[in-house]
Coordinates of C-alpha atoms and ligand atoms in Angstrom, one line a residue:
M1 CA 0.0 0.0 0.1
T2 CA 1.1 3.6 -1.0
E3 CA 2.0 5.5 2.2
V4 CA -0.4 8.0 3.3
R5 CA 1.0 11.7 2.7
P6 CA -1.9 14.5 3.2
R7 CA -2.4 16.0 -0.5
R8 CA -2.7 19.9 -0.8
Y9 CA -5.0 21.0 -3.5
A10 CA -5.4 25.0 -4.1
V11 CA -8.2 26.2 -6.5
L12 CA -8.1 29.7 -7.7
T13 CA -11.6 30.8 -8.6
L14 CA -13.9 33.8 -8.8
F15 CA -16.4 31.6 -6.8
P16 CA -14.7 30.1 -3.7
S17 CA -18.1 29.0 -2.2
V18 CA -18.5 26.7 -4.7
I19 CA -15.4 24.7 -4.3
D20 CA -15.9 24.9 -0.1
A21 CA -19.5 23.5 -0.5
Y22 CA -18.2 20.2 -2.4
A23 CA -15.2 20.1 -0.3
G24 CA -17.3 19.6 2.8
V25 CA -19.7 16.8 1.6
G26 CA -19.6 13.0 0.9
V27 CA -16.4 10.8 0.5
I28 CA -14.4 14.1 -0.6
G29 CA -15.4 16.0 2.8
R30 CA -14.7 12.9 5.0
A31 CA -11.4 12.6 3.5
V32 CA -10.7 16.3 4.2
R33 CA -11.9 16.1 7.6
D34 CA -9.7 13.1 8.2
G35 CA -6.7 15.0 7.2
L36 CA -5.9 13.1 4.0
A37 CA -6.1 16.3 1.8
S38 CA -6.9 19.8 1.9
I39 CA -8.8 21.5 -0.6
R40 CA -8.2 25.6 -0.4
A41 CA -10.1 27.9 -2.5
Q42 CA -8.4 31.1 -3.2
D43 CA -10.4 34.2 -4.3
I44 CA -8.7 35.8 -7.4
R45 CA -10.5 39.1 -6.9
Q46 CA -8.9 39.4 -3.6
F47 CA -5.5 39.8 -5.5
A48 CA -6.9 42.6 -7.8
D49 CA -6.4 46.4 -7.1
G50 CA -8.8 49.3 -7.5
P51 CA -12.0 50.2 -5.7
Y52 CA -13.8 47.5 -7.7
R53 CA -11.1 44.8 -7.7
A54 CA -11.7 44.1 -11.4
V55 CA -10.4 41.2 -12.7
D56 CA -11.4 40.9 -16.3
D57 CA -11.3 43.3 -19.2
V58 CA -12.1 43.3 -23.1
P59 CA -10.1 41.1 -25.5
F60 CA -7.6 42.7 -27.5
G61 CA -8.5 42.4 -31.3
G62 CA -12.2 42.9 -30.3
G63 CA -14.9 40.3 -30.1
A64 CA -17.4 39.2 -27.5
G65 CA -16.9 38.6 -23.9
M66 CA -14.4 39.5 -21.1
V67 CA -11.1 37.9 -20.3
L68 CA -9.5 37.6 -17.1
Q69 CA -6.4 39.5 -16.7
P70 CA -3.0 38.2 -15.9
E71 CA -2.0 40.2 -13.0
P72 CA -4.5 39.3 -10.1
I73 CA -4.1 35.6 -11.2
A74 CA -0.4 35.8 -11.2
R75 CA -0.4 37.3 -7.5
A76 CA -2.7 34.2 -6.5
I77 CA -0.5 31.8 -8.1
E78 CA 2.6 33.3 -6.4
A79 CA 0.8 33.5 -3.0
V80 CA 0.3 29.8 -3.0
G81 CA 3.7 29.3 -3.6
P82 CA 5.6 26.0 -5.2
V83 CA 3.2 23.2 -6.0
Q84 CA 4.3 20.0 -8.1
R85 CA 1.5 20.6 -11.1
R86 CA -0.3 23.5 -12.2
V87 CA -3.4 22.8 -14.2
L88 CA -5.5 25.3 -16.1
L89 CA -9.1 24.0 -16.6
A90 CA -10.2 24.9 -20.1
A91 CA -12.8 23.9 -22.8
G92 CA -10.4 23.6 -25.3
G93 CA -7.7 21.7 -23.2
R94 CA -6.7 17.9 -23.7
P95 CA -9.2 15.4 -22.5
F96 CA -8.8 14.7 -18.7
R97 CA -8.5 10.8 -18.4
Q98 CA -8.6 8.5 -15.5
A99 CA -4.9 7.8 -16.3
D100 CA -4.3 11.5 -15.6
A101 CA -6.0 11.0 -12.2
E102 CA -4.0 8.0 -11.5
A103 CA -0.8 9.9 -12.1
W104 CA -1.6 13.3 -10.2
A105 CA -2.7 11.0 -7.2
R106 CA 0.7 10.4 -6.5
L107 CA 1.6 14.1 -6.3
D108 CA 1.6 16.0 -2.9
S109 CA 0.5 19.3 -4.3
M110 CA -1.5 20.8 -7.2
L111 CA -3.0 24.1 -8.2
F112 CA -6.1 24.5 -10.3
L113 CA -6.8 27.4 -12.0
C114 CA -10.6 28.0 -13.1
G115 CA -11.4 30.3 -15.8
R116 CA -14.6 32.4 -16.3
Y117 CA -16.1 34.6 -19.0
E118 CA -14.3 33.8 -22.1
G119 CA -11.1 32.5 -20.4
V120 CA -7.8 33.6 -18.9
D121 CA -5.2 35.9 -20.5
A122 CA -3.0 33.4 -22.6
R123 CA 0.2 34.6 -21.0
I124 CA -0.8 32.9 -17.8
E125 CA -0.9 29.4 -19.4
A126 CA 2.6 30.1 -21.0
T127 CA 4.2 31.7 -17.6
Y128 CA 2.8 29.3 -15.0
M129 CA 0.8 26.3 -16.2
D130 CA 2.0 22.5 -16.6
D131 CA -1.3 21.4 -18.3
V132 CA -4.3 22.3 -19.7
V133 CA -7.2 19.9 -19.4
S134 CA -10.8 19.9 -20.5
I135 CA -13.5 17.3 -18.8
G136 CA -15.3 17.0 -22.0
D137 CA -16.3 18.4 -25.6
Y138 CA -18.8 21.1 -24.2
V139 CA -18.6 24.4 -22.9
L140 CA -19.4 25.3 -19.3
S141 CA -19.7 28.7 -17.4
G142 CA -16.6 28.3 -15.4
G143 CA -13.8 26.1 -14.3
E144 CA -15.2 25.4 -10.9
L145 CA -17.0 22.2 -11.8
P146 CA -14.1 20.9 -14.0
A147 CA -11.7 21.6 -11.0
L148 CA -13.7 19.8 -8.6
V149 CA -14.4 16.9 -10.9
V150 CA -10.7 16.5 -11.5
I151 CA -10.0 16.8 -7.7
D152 CA -12.7 14.0 -6.9
A153 CA -11.3 11.8 -9.6
I154 CA -7.8 12.0 -8.3
M155 CA -9.0 11.9 -4.1
R156 CA -11.2 8.5 -4.7
L157 CA -7.7 7.2 -5.6
L158 CA -5.7 8.3 -2.4
P159 CA -5.1 5.4 0.2
G160 CA -7.7 5.4 2.9
V161 CA -10.3 7.9 0.9
L162 CA -12.7 5.0 -0.2
G163 CA -13.6 2.6 2.7
N164 CA -12.6 -0.5 0.5
E165 CA -9.6 0.3 -1.7
E166 CA -10.7 -2.6 -3.8
S167 CA -13.6 -0.4 -5.1
A168 CA -11.4 1.7 -7.0
V169 CA -9.6 -1.0 -8.5
E170 CA -12.7 -2.5 -10.0
E171 CA -14.2 0.8 -11.4
S172 CA -14.6 1.8 -15.2
Y173 CA -11.8 2.9 -17.0
H174 CA -9.2 0.8 -15.0
G175 CA -7.7 -1.5 -17.2
G176 CA -9.5 -0.4 -20.2
L177 CA -12.8 -1.6 -19.6
L178 CA -15.9 0.0 -18.3
E179 CA -17.3 -1.5 -15.1
F180 CA -19.6 -4.8 -14.9
P181 CA -23.3 -4.1 -13.9
H182 CA -24.3 -4.4 -10.2
Y183 CA -27.3 -5.8 -8.7
T184 CA -28.3 -6.1 -5.2
R185 CA -31.6 -7.4 -3.4
P186 CA -34.0 -8.1 -4.1
A187 CA -33.2 -11.0 -6.3
E188 CA -36.2 -10.7 -8.4
W189 CA -37.8 -7.2 -9.1
R190 CA -40.8 -6.6 -11.2
G191 CA -40.4 -9.6 -12.8
R192 CA -36.6 -9.2 -13.5
A193 CA -34.3 -11.9 -12.1
V194 CA -30.7 -11.0 -11.0
P195 CA -28.2 -13.2 -13.2
P196 CA -28.1 -16.7 -11.4
V197 CA -24.5 -16.8 -11.6
L198 CA -24.3 -13.9 -8.9
L199 CA -26.4 -16.2 -6.7
S200 CA -24.3 -19.2 -7.1
G201 CA -21.6 -18.6 -4.4
H202 CA -19.1 -19.6 -7.0
H203 CA -16.3 -16.8 -7.0
G204 CA -14.5 -17.9 -10.2
R205 CA -17.6 -18.2 -12.3
V206 CA -19.0 -14.6 -10.7
A207 CA -15.5 -13.2 -11.9
A208 CA -15.5 -14.7 -15.2
W209 CA -19.2 -13.4 -15.8
R210 CA -18.2 -9.9 -14.6
R211 CA -15.2 -9.7 -17.0
Q212 CA -17.5 -10.9 -19.9
R213 CA -20.0 -8.3 -19.0
A214 CA -17.4 -5.5 -18.7
I215 CA -16.1 -6.5 -22.0
A216 CA -19.4 -6.6 -23.8
R217 CA -20.3 -3.3 -22.2
T218 CA -17.2 -1.5 -23.2
F219 CA -17.6 -3.1 -26.8
A220 CA -21.3 -1.7 -27.0
L221 CA -20.5 1.9 -25.6
R222 CA -17.0 2.5 -25.9
P223 CA -15.3 0.2 -28.2
D224 CA -12.3 2.8 -28.6
L225 CA -11.0 1.9 -25.1
L226 CA -10.6 -1.9 -26.1
A227 CA -7.2 -1.2 -27.9
S228 CA -5.8 -0.7 -24.4
A229 CA -7.7 -3.4 -22.5
E230 CA -5.6 -6.1 -21.1
L231 CA -7.5 -9.5 -22.1
T232 CA -6.7 -13.2 -21.7
V233 CA -6.6 -15.2 -24.6
A234 CA -10.3 -16.5 -23.9
E235 CA -11.3 -13.0 -23.2
R236 CA -10.1 -12.1 -26.7
E237 CA -12.1 -15.0 -28.2
F238 CA -15.2 -13.9 -26.6
L239 CA -14.6 -10.1 -28.0
L240 CA -14.1 -11.8 -31.4
A241 CA -17.4 -13.6 -30.9
L242 CA -19.0 -10.5 -30.0
K243 CA -17.5 -8.5 -33.0
T244 CA -18.5 -11.2 -35.4
G245 CA -21.9 -11.7 -34.1
R246 CA -21.2 -15.2 -33.0
S247 CA -21.6 -14.4 -29.4
T248 CA -24.9 -15.9 -27.8
E249 CA -24.8 -13.0 -25.4
K250 CA -28.1 -11.0 -25.5
S251 CA -28.5 -9.0 -22.3
E252 CA -27.0 -8.0 -19.1
E253 CA -29.1 -11.0 -17.6
S254 CA -27.5 -13.6 -19.5
E255 CA -24.6 -16.2 -18.1
P256 CA -21.2 -16.5 -19.7
Ligands
SAM301 C1 -17.4 30.0 -21.1 S1 -15.9 29.2 -20.7 C2 -14.8 29.8 -22.0 C3 -14.8 29.3 -23.3 C4 -13.9 29.7 -24.1 N1 -14.4 31.0 -24.6 C5 -13.7 28.7 -25.4 O1 -14.5 28.8 -26.3 O2 -13.1 27.6 -25.2 C6 -15.0 29.9 -19.2 C7 -14.4 28.9 -18.4 O3 -15.1 27.6 -18.0 C8 -14.1 26.5 -17.8 N2 -14.6 25.5 -18.7 C9 -15.7 25.4 -19.7 N3 -16.0 24.5 -20.3 C10 -14.9 23.6 -19.8 C11 -14.7 22.2 -20.0 N4 -15.4 21.3 -20.9 N5 -13.5 21.6 -19.3 C12 -12.8 22.6 -18.3 N6 -13.1 23.6 -18.3 C13 -14.1 24.3 -18.8 C14 -12.5 27.3 -18.1 O4 -12.1 27.5 -17.2 C15 -12.9 28.3 -19.0 O5 -12.2 29.5 -19.1

C-alpha cells in the first residue's frame, strides 16, 4: 500500500464558495476532515486592485465577452507558492482521463486555475501552467465544476479515501474496460431476475461473468477503449465472437 501523505490542492477561482461547498460533503468531505487532503479555494478577486477589484477586461483584437487579466491571477498563483503541478481548466484543453487521475494521485501538491467569461489571458498559461485539461467536449460557464471533477477523480484514488480500496481497482476505465453491472436485493424485482451466476456463490464463475459483461459493455458503448484493455486469450476470443456476431450474449442478465 502507498504511504499516506496529506495532499494539498489549491483552487484559484472567482467563486470560492462553490469549491468549499463540495469540499465539505460525501467521500471528499470525509477525506478532508480525516486530514488526508486539503482543498483551499483562493478568491482571485482578493488579489486585484482598485475600488472594484476588477479582474477582467475586453479582449485585444475585439470580440464578444471579457477575459481574465493576468496580474491578479499571477499574484494568486505566487501567493500559493510552489506546487508540483499547475493545471488550467479549459474547454479547449486536452481531454482529462482516468490515467491522469492515477498519475496525479501520486503528487503531494497541485494548483487548479478556474476560468470564467471567455477564459484566462494566454500569458498565464505560458508563464505558469504545466497542463491544460478539459473534462469533455462541451462549454461550461466556469472552471469550478471541472476543477472539482478532476480533484474528486484524484482523491478517490488516494489511500484511505474509499472505505474499501478494492472498489477503485474494479471501477470503470481501470484496465481499459467499463465496469460490469451491479445488482442488489431483491433477487427478483418487477419480473426481472438477477443473473443466476451471481447467486451461485462460485467466485470463479462470478469473476468470469463480470469480466465478460465488462467486455461486452465496453464493446457496445466505448469500443475505442478496447485497444488498451488487457485481455486473456479466452477473453479475446469472447470479444471476437461479439464483433462477428457469433456470441450468444443477448442481455445483461445472460450467463457466460
Ligand atoms: C465560458 S468558458 C470559456 C470558453 C472559451 N471561450 C472557449 O471557447 O473555449 C469559461 C471557463 O469555463 C471553464 N470551462 C468551460 N468548459 C470547460 C470544460 N469542458 N473543461 C474544462 N473547463 C471548462 C474554463 O476554465 C473556461 O475558462
